[in-house]
JSON list of C-alpha atoms in Angstrom, two decimals:
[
{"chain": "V", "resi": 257, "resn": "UNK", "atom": "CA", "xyz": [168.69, 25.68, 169.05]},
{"chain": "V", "resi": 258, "resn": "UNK", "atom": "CA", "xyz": [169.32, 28.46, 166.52]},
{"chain": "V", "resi": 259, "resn": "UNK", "atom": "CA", "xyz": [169.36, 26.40, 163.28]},
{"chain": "V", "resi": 260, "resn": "UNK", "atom": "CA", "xyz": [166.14, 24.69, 164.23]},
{"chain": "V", "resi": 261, "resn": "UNK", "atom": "CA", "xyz": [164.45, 28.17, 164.80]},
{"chain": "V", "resi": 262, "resn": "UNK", "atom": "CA", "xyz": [166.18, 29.13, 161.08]},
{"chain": "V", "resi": 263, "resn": "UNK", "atom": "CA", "xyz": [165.07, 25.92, 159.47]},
{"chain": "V", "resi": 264, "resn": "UNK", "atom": "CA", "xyz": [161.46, 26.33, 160.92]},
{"chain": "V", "resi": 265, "resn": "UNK", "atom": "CA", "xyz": [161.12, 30.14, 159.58]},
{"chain": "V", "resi": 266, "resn": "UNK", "atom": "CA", "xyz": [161.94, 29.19, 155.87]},
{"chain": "V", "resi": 267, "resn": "UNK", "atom": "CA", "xyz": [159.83, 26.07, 155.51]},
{"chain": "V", "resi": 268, "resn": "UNK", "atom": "CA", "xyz": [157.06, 28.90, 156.40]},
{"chain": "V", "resi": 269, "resn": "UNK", "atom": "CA", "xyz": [158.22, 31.36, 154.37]},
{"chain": "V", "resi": 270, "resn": "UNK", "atom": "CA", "xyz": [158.57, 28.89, 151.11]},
{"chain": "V", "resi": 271, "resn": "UNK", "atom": "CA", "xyz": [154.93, 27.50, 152.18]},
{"chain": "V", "resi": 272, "resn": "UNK", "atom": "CA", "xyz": [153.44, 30.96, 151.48]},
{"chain": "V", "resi": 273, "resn": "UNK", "atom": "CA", "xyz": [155.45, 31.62, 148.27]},
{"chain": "V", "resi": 274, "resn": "UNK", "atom": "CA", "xyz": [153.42, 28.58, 146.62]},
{"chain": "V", "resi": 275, "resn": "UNK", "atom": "CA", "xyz": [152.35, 28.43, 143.08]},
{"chain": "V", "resi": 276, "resn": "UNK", "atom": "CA", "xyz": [148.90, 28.97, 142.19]},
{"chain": "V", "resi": 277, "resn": "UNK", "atom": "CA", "xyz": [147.89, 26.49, 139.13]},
{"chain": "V", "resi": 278, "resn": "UNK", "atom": "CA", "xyz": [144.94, 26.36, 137.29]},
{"chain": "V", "resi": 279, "resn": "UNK", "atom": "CA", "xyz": [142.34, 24.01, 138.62]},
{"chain": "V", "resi": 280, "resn": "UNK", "atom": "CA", "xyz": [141.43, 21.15, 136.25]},
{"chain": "V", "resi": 281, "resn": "UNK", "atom": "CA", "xyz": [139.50, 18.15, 135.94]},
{"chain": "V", "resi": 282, "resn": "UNK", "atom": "CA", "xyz": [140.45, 15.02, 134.57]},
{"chain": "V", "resi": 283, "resn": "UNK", "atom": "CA", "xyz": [138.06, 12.29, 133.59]},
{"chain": "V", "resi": 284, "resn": "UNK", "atom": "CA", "xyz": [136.00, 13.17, 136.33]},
{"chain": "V", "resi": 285, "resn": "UNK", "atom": "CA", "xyz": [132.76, 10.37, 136.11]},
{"chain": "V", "resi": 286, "resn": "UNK", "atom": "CA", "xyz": [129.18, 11.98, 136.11]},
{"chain": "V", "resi": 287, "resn": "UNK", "atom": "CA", "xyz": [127.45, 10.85, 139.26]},
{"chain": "V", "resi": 288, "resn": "UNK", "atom": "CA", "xyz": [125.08, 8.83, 137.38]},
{"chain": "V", "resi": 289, "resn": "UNK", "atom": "CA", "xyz": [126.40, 5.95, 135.02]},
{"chain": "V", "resi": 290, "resn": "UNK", "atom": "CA", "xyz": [123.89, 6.06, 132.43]},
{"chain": "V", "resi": 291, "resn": "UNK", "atom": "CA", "xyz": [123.36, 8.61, 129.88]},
{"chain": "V", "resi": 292, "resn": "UNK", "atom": "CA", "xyz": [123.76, 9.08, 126.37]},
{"chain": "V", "resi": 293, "resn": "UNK", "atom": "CA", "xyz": [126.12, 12.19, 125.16]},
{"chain": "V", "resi": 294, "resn": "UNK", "atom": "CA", "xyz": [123.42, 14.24, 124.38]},
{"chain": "V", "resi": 295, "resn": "UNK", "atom": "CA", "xyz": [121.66, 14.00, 127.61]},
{"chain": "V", "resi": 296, "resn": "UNK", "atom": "CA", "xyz": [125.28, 14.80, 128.83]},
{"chain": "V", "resi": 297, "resn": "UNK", "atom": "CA", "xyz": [125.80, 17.92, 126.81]},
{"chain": "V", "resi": 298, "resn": "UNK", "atom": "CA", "xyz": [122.37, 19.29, 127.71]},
{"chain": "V", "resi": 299, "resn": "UNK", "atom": "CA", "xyz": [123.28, 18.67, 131.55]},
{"chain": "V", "resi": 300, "resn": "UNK", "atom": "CA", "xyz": [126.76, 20.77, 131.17]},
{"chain": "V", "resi": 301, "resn": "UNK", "atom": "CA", "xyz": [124.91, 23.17, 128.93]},
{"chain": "V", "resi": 302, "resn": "UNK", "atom": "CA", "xyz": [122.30, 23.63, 132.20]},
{"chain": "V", "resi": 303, "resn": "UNK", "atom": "CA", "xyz": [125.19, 23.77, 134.25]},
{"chain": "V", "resi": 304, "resn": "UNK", "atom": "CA", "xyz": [126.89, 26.35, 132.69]},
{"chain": "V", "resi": 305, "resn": "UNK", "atom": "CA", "xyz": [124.20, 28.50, 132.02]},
{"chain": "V", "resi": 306, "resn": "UNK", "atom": "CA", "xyz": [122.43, 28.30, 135.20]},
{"chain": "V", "resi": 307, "resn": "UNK", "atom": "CA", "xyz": [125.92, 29.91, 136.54]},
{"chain": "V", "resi": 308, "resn": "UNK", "atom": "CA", "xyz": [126.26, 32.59, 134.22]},
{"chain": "V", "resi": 309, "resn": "UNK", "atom": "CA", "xyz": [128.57, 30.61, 131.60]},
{"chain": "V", "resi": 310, "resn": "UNK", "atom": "CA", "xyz": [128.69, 32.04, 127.92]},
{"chain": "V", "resi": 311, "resn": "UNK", "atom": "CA", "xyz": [129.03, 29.13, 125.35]},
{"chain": "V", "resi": 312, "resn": "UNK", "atom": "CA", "xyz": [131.23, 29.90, 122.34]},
{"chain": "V", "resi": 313, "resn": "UNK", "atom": "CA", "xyz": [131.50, 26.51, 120.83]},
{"chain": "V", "resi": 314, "resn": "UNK", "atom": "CA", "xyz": [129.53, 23.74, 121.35]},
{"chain": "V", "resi": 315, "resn": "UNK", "atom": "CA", "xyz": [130.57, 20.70, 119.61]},
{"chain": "V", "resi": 316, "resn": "UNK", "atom": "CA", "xyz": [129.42, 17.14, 120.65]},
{"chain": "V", "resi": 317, "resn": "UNK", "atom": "CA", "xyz": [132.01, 16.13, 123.08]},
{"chain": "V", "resi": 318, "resn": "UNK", "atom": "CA", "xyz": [133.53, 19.39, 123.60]},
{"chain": "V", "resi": 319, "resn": "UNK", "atom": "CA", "xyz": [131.94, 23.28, 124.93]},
{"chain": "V", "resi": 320, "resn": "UNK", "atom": "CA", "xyz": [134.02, 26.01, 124.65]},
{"chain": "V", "resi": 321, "resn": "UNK", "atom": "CA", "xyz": [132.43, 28.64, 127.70]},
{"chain": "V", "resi": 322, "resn": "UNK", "atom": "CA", "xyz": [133.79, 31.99, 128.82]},
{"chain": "V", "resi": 323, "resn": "UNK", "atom": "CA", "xyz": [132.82, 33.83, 131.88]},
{"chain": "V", "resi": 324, "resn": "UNK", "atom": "CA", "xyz": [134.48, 37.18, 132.03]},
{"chain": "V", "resi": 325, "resn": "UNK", "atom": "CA", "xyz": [138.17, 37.12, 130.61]},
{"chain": "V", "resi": 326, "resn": "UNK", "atom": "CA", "xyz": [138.32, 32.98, 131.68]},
{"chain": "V", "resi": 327, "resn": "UNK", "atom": "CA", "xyz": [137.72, 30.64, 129.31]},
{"chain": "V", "resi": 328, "resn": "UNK", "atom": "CA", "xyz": [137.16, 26.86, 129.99]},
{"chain": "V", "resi": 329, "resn": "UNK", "atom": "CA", "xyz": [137.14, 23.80, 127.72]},
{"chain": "V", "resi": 330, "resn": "UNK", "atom": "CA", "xyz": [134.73, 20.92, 128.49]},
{"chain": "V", "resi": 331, "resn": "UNK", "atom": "CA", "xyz": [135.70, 17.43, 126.89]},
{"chain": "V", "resi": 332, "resn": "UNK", "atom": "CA", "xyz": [132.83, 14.69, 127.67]},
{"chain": "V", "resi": 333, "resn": "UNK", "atom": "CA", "xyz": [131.45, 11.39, 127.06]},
{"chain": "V", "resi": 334, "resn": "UNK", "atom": "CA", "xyz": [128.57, 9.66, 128.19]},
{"chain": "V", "resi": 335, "resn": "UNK", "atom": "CA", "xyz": [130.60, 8.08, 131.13]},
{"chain": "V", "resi": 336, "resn": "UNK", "atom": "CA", "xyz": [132.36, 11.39, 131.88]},
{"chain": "V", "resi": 337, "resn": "UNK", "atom": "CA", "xyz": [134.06, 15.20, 131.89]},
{"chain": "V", "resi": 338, "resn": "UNK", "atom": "CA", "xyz": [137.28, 17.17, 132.17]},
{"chain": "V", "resi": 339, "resn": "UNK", "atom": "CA", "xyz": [137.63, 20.85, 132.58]},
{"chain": "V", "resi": 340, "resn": "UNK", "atom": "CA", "xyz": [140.58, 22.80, 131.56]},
{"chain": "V", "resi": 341, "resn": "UNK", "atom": "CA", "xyz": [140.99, 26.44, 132.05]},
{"chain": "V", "resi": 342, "resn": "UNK", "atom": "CA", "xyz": [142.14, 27.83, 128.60]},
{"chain": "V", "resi": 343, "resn": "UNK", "atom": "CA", "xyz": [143.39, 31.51, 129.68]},
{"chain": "V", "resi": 344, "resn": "UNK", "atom": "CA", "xyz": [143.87, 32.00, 133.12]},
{"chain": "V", "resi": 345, "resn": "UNK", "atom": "CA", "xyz": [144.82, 35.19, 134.73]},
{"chain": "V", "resi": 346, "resn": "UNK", "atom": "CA", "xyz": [148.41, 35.66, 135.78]},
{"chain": "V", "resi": 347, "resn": "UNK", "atom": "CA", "xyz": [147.70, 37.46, 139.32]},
{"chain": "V", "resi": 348, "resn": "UNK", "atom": "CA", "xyz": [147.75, 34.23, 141.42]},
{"chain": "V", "resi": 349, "resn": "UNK", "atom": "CA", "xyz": [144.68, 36.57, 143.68]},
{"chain": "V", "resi": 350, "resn": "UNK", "atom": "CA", "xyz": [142.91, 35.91, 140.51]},
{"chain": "V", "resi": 351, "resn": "UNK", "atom": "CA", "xyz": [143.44, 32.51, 139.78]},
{"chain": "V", "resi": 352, "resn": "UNK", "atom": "CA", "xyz": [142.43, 31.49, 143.59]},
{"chain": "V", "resi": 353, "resn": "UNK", "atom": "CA", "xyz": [138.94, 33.15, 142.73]},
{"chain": "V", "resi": 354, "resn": "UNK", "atom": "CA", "xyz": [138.89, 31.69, 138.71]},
{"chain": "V", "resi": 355, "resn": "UNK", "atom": "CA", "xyz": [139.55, 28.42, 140.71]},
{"chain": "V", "resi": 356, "resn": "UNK", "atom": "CA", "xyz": [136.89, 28.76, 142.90]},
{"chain": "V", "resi": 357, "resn": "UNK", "atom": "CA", "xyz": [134.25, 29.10, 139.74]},
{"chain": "V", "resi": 358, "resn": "UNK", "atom": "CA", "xyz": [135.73, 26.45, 138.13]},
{"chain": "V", "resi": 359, "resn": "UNK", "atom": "CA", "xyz": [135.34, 24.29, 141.00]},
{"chain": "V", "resi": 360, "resn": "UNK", "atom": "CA", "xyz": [131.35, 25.13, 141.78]},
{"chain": "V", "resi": 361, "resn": "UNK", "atom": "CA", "xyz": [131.32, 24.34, 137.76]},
{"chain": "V", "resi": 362, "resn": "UNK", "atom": "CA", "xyz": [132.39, 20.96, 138.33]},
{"chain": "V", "resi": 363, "resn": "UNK", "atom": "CA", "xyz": [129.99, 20.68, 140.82]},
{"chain": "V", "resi": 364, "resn": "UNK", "atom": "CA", "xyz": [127.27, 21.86, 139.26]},
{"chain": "V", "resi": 365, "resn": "UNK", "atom": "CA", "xyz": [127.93, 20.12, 136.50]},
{"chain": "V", "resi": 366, "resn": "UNK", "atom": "CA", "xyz": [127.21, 17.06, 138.80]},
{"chain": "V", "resi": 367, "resn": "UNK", "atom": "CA", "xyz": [124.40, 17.88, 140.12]},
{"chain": "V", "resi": 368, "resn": "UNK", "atom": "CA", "xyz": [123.37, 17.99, 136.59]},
{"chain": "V", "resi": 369, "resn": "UNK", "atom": "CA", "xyz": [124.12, 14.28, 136.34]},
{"chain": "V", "resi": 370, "resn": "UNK", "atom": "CA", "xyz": [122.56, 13.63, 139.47]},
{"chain": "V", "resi": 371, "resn": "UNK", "atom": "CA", "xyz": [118.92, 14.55, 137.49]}
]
């Protein structure tokens, strides 16, 4: 009975020493399917913005936005988006709550679409 009890205590103990990652998107569709990429830059542009987003760069098909010490890339098409965080924070406290912005970006950004 012993072993089980040991085998059962470090399955939880490697379970809460897991790796926090950066949250990204990958070709993510917009929730509509029509839209040119203009119309699709002005919707991220809203999105961002309307959260409190700085936009460094803003190239057609790519935005370059920083929100504190975070940055995040945004490469789009008319049919769709990825996010990738460009300089996450080491502290994996931080990253949870970086994630957590990224994430109500991406759904913002949708929301965007949805207009």
């Amino acid at each position: 009975m012993r072993p089980i009890l040991t085998a059962f205590a470090l399955m939880l103990a490697l379970g809460a020493c897991s790796v926090t990652t950066p949250y990204e998107v990958m070709a993510e569709p917009f929730a509509s399917h029509t839209g040119t990429l203009e119309a699709r830059g002005a919707q991220i542009r809203r999105a961002l913005t309307g959260l409190g987003w700085t936009i460094t760069e803003d190239d057609p098909g790519h935005v370059l936005a920083h929100k504190g010490d975070v940055a995040v890339l945004i490469e789009y098409d008319a049919n769709g988006f990825s996010l990738h965080e460009n300089n996450p924070p080491a502290d994996p406290d931080e990253v949870e709550r970086w994630n957590k912005e990224v994430e109500t970006l991406e759904q913002n950004i949708q929301a965007q679409s949805k207009a």
